[in-house]
PDB file of C-alpha atoms in Angstrom:
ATOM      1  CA  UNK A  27       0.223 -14.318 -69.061  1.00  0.00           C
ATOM      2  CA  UNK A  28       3.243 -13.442 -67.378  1.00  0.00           C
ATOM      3  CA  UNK A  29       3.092 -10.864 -64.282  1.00  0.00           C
ATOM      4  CA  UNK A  30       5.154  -9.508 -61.243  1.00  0.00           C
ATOM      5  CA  UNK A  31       3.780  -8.058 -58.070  1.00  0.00           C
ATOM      6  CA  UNK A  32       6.831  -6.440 -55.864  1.00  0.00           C
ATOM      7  CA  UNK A  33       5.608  -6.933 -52.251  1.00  0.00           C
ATOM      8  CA  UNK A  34       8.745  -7.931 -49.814  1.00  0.00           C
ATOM      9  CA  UNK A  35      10.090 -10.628 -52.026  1.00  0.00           C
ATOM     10  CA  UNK A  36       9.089 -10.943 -55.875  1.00  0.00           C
ATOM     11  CA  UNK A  37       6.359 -13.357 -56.636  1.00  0.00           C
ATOM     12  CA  UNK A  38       5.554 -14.547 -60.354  1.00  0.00           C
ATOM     13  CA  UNK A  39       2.847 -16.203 -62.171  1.00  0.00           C
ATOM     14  CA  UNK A  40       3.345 -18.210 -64.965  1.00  0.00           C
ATOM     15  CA  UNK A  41       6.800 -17.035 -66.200  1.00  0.00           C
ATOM     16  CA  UNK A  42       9.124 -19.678 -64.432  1.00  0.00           C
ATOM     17  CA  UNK A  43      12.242 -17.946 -63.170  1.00  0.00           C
ATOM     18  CA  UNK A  44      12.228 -14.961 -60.702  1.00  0.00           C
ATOM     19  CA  UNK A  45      15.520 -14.080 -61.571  1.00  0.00           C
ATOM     20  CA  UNK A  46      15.071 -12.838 -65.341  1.00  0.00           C
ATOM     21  CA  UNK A  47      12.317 -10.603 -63.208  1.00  0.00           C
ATOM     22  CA  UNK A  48      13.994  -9.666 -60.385  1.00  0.00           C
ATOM     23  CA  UNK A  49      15.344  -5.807 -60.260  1.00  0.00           C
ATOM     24  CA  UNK A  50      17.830  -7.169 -57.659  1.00  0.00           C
ATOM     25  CA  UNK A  51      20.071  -9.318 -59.876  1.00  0.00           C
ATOM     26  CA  UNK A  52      22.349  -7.877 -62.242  1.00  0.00           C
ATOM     27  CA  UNK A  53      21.232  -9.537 -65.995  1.00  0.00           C
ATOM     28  CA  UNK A  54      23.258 -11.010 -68.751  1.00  0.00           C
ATOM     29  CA  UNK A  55      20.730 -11.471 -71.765  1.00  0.00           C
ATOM     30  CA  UNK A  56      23.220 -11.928 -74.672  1.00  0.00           C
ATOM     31  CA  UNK A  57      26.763 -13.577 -74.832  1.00  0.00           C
ATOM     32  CA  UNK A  58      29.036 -11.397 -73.330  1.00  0.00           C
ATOM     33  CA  UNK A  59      33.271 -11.433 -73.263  1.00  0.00           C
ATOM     34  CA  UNK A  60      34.891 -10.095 -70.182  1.00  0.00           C
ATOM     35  CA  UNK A  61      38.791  -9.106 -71.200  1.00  0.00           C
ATOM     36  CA  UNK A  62      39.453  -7.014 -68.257  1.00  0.00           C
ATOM     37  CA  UNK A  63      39.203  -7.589 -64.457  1.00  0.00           C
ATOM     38  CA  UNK A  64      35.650  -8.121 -63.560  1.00  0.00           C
ATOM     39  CA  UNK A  65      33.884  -8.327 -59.575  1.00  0.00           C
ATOM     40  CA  UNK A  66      30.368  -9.562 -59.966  1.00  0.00           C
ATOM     41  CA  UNK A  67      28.776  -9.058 -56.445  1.00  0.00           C
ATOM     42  CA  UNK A  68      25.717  -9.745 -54.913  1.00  0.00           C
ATOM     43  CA  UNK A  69      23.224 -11.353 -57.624  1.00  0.00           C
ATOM     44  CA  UNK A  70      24.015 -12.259 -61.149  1.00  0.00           C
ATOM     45  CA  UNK A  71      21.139 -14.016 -63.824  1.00  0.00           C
ATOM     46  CA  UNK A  72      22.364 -15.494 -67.048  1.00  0.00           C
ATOM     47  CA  UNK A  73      19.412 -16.270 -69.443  1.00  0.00           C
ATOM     48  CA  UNK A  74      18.887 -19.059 -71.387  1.00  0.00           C
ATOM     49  CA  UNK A  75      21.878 -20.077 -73.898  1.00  0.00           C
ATOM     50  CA  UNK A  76      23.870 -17.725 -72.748  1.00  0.00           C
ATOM     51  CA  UNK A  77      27.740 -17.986 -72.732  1.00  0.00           C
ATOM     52  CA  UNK A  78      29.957 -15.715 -71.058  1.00  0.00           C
ATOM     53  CA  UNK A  79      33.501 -15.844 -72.206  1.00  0.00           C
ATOM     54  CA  UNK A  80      36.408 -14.478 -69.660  1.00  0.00           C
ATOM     55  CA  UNK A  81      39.296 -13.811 -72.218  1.00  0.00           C
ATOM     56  CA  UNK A  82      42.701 -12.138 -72.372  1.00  0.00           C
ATOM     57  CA  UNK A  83      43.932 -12.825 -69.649  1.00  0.00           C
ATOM     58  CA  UNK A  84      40.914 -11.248 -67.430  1.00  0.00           C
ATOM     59  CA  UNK A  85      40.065 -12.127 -63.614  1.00  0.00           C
ATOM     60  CA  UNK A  86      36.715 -12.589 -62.801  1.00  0.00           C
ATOM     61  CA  UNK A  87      36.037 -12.651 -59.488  1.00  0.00           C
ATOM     62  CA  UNK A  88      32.679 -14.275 -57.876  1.00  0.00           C
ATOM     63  CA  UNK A  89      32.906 -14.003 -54.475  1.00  0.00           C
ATOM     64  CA  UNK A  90      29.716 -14.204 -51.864  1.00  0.00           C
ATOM     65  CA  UNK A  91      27.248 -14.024 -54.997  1.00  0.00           C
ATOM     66  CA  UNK A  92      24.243 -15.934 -56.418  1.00  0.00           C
ATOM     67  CA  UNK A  93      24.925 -16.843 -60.269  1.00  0.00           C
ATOM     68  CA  UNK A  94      21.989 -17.926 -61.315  1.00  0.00           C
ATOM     69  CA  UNK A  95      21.657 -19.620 -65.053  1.00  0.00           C
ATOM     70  CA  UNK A  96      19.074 -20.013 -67.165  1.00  0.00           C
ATOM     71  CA  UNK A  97      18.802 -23.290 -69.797  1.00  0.00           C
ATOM     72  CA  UNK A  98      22.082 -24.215 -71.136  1.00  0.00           C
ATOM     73  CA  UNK A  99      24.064 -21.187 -69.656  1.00  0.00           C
ATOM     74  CA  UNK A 100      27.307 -20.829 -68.852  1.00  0.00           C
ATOM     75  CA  UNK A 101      30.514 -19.693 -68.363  1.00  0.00           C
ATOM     76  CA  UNK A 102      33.936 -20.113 -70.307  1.00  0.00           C
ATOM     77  CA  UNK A 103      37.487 -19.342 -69.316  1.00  0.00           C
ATOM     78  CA  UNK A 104      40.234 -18.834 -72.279  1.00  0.00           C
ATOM     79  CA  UNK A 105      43.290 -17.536 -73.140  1.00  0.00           C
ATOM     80  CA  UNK A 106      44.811 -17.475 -69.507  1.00  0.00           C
ATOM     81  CA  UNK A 107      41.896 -15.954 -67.759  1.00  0.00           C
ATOM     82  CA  UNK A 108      41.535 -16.409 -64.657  1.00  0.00           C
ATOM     83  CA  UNK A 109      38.142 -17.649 -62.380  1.00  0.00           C
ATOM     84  CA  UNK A 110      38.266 -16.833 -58.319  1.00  0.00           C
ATOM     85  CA  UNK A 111      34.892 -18.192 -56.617  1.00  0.00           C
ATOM     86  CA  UNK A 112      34.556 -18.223 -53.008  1.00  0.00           C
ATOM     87  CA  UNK A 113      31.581 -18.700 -51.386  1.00  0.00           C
ATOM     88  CA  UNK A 114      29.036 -18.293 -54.334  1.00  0.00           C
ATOM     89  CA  UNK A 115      26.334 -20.599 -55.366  1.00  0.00           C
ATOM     90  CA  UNK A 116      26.068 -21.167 -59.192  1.00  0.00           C
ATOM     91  CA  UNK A 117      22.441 -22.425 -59.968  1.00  0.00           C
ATOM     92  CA  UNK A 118      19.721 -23.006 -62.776  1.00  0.00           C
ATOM     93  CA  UNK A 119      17.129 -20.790 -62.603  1.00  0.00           C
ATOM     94  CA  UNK A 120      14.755 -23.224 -61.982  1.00  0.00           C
ATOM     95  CA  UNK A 121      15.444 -26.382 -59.947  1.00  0.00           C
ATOM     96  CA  UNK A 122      14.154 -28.741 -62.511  1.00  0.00           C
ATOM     97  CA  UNK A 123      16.442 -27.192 -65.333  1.00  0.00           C
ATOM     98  CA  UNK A 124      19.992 -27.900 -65.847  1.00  0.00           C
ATOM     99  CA  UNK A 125      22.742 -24.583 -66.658  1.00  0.00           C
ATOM    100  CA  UNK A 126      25.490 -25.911 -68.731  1.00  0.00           C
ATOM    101  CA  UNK A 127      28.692 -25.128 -66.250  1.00  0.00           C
ATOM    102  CA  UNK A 128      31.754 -23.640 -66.401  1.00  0.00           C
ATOM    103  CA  UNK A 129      34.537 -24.652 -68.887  1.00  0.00           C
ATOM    104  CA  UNK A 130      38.152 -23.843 -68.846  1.00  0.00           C
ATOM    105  CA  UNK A 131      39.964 -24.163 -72.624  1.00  0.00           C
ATOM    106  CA  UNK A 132      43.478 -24.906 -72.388  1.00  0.00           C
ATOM    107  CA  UNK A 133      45.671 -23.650 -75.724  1.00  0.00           C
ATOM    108  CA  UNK A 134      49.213 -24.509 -76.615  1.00  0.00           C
ATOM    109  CA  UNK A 135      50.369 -21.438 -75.464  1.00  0.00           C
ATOM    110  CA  UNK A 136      48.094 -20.693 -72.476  1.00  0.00           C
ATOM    111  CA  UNK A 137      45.663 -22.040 -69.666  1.00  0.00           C
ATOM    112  CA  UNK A 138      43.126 -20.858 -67.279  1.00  0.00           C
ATOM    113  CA  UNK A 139      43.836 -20.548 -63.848  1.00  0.00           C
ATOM    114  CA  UNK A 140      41.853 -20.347 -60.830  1.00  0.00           C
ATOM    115  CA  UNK A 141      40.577 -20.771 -57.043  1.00  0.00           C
ATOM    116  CA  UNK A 142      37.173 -22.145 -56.439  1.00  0.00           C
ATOM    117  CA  UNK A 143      36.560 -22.798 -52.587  1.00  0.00           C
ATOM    118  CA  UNK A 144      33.333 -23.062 -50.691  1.00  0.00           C
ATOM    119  CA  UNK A 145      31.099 -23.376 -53.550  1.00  0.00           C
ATOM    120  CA  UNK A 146      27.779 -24.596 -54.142  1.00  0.00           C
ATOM    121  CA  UNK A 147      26.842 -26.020 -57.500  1.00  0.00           C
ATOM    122  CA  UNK A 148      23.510 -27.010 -58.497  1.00  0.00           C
ATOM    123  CA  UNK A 149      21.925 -28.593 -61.123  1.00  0.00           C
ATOM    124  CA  UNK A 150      24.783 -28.179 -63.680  1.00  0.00           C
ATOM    125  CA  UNK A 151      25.367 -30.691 -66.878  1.00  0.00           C
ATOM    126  CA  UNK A 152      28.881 -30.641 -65.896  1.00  0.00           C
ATOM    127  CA  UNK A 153      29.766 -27.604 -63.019  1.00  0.00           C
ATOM    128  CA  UNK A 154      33.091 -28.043 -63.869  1.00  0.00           C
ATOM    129  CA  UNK A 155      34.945 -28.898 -67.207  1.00  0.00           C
ATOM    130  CA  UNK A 156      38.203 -28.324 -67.739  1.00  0.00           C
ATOM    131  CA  UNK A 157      40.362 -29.706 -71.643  1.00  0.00           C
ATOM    132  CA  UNK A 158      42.392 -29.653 -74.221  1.00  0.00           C
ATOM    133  CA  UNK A 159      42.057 -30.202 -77.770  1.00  0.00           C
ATOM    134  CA  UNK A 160      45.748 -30.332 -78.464  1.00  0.00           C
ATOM    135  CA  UNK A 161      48.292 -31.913 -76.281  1.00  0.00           C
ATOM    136  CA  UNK A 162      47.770 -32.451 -72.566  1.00  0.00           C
ATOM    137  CA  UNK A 163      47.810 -29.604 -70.840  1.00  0.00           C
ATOM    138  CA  UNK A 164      48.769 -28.478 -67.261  1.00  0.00           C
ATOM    139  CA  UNK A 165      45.963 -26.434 -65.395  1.00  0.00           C
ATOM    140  CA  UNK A 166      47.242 -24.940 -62.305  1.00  0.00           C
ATOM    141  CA  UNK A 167      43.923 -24.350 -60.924  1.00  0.00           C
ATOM    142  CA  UNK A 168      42.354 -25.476 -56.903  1.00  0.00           C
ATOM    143  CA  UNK A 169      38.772 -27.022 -56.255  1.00  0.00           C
ATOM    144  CA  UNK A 170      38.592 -27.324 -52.282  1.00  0.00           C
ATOM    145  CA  UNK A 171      35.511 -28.130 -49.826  1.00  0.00           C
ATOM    146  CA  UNK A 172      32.720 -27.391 -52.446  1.00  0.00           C
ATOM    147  CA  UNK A 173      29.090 -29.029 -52.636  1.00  0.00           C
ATOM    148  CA  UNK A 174      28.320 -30.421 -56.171  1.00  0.00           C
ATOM    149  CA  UNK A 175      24.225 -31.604 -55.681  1.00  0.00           C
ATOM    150  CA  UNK A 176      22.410 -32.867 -58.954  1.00  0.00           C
ATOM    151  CA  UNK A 177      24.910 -32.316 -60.853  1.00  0.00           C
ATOM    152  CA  UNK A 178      25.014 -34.781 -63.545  1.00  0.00           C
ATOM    153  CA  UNK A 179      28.747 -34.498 -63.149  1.00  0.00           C
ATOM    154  CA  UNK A 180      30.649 -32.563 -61.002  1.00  0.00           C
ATOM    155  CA  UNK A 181      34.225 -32.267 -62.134  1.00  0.00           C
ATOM    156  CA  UNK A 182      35.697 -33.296 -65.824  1.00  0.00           C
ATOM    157  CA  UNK A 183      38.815 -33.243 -67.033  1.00  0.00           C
ATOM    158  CA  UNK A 184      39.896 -34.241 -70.558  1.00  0.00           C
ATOM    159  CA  UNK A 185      43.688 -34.267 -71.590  1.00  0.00           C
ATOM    160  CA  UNK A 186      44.655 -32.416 -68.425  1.00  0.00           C
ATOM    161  CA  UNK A 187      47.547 -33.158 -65.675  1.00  0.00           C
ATOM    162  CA  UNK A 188      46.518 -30.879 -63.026  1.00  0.00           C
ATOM    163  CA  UNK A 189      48.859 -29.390 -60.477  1.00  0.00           C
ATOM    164  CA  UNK A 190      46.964 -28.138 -57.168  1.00  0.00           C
ATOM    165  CA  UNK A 191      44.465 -29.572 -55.248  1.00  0.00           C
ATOM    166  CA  UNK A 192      40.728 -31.190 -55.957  1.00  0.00           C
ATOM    167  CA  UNK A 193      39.882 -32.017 -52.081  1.00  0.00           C
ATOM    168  CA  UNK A 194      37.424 -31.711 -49.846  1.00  0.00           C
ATOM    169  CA  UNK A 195      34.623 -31.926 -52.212  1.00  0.00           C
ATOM    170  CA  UNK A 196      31.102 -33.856 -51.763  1.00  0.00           C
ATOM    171  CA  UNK A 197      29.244 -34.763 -54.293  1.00  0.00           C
ATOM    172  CA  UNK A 198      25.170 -35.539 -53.794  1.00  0.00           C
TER     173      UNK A 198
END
């Protein structure tokens, strides 16, 4: 069985991830679609398969927060969304699992754009994905001095010409 005892920090038997438990973080349980501009602060959990879309043209902003991800979550930017991570550590929920990432869709008519700076990802299939189906697309996005550890890759891009900066990153 599966039980919680609140003391000073949450400890759990037999259930795996804290986070899902934890009154702290802020829970996504079901795929969710952010079309208007969204701060997440503090703690954010993303169960298992879950995909959250950021659509319409929407800024989310993750900034000094701890996105964690359960199996084969993730996060997807369409339809000239935007992503703005500073700071924040995106992580599985457990450190033997792997989160799926974040992916940015490029259309013929519009792209993602972006700041991510000072990031740690962990664990992630790929933290970082960024294509197009059609034609090569521009994404006009910036990926400085982040930490990509275990990640079985860290940055992809597929049919993309990119026109800011991917620098100071380490990969481990």
């Amino acid at each position: 069985g599966c039980s919680a005892t609140a003391q000073q920090t949450l400890q759990t038997t037999g259930c795996g991830c804290q986070a899902s438990m934890d009154p702290l973080y802020t829970k996504f349980l079901t795929n969710t679609t952010i079309s208007t501009n969204t701060f997440w602060d503090d703690k954010i959990y993303i169960d298992d398969n879950v995909i959250i879309t950021v659509d319409n043209g929407a800024t989310l902003d993750i900034t000094n927060v701890d996105v964690v991800f359960g199996r084969g979550a993730g996060i997807d930017f369409k339809n000239g969304s935007t992503l703005r991570a500073n700071n924040s550590v995106f992580r599985p929920c457990s450190i033997n699992e792997v989160w799926r990432g974040l992916d940015f869709y490029t259309t013929n008519s519009t792209s993602p754009t972006g700041t991510i700076n000072e990031c740690t990802f962990k664990n992630a299939k790929t933290a970082i994905e960024a294509y197009s189906n059609g034609t090569k697309m521009t994404l006009d996005m910036r990926i400085t001095n982040n930490l990509f550890a275990d990640c079985q890759k860290g940055i992809a891009l597929s049919n993309i010409s990119f026109i800011r900066s991917i620098t100071g990153n380490t990969y481990m």
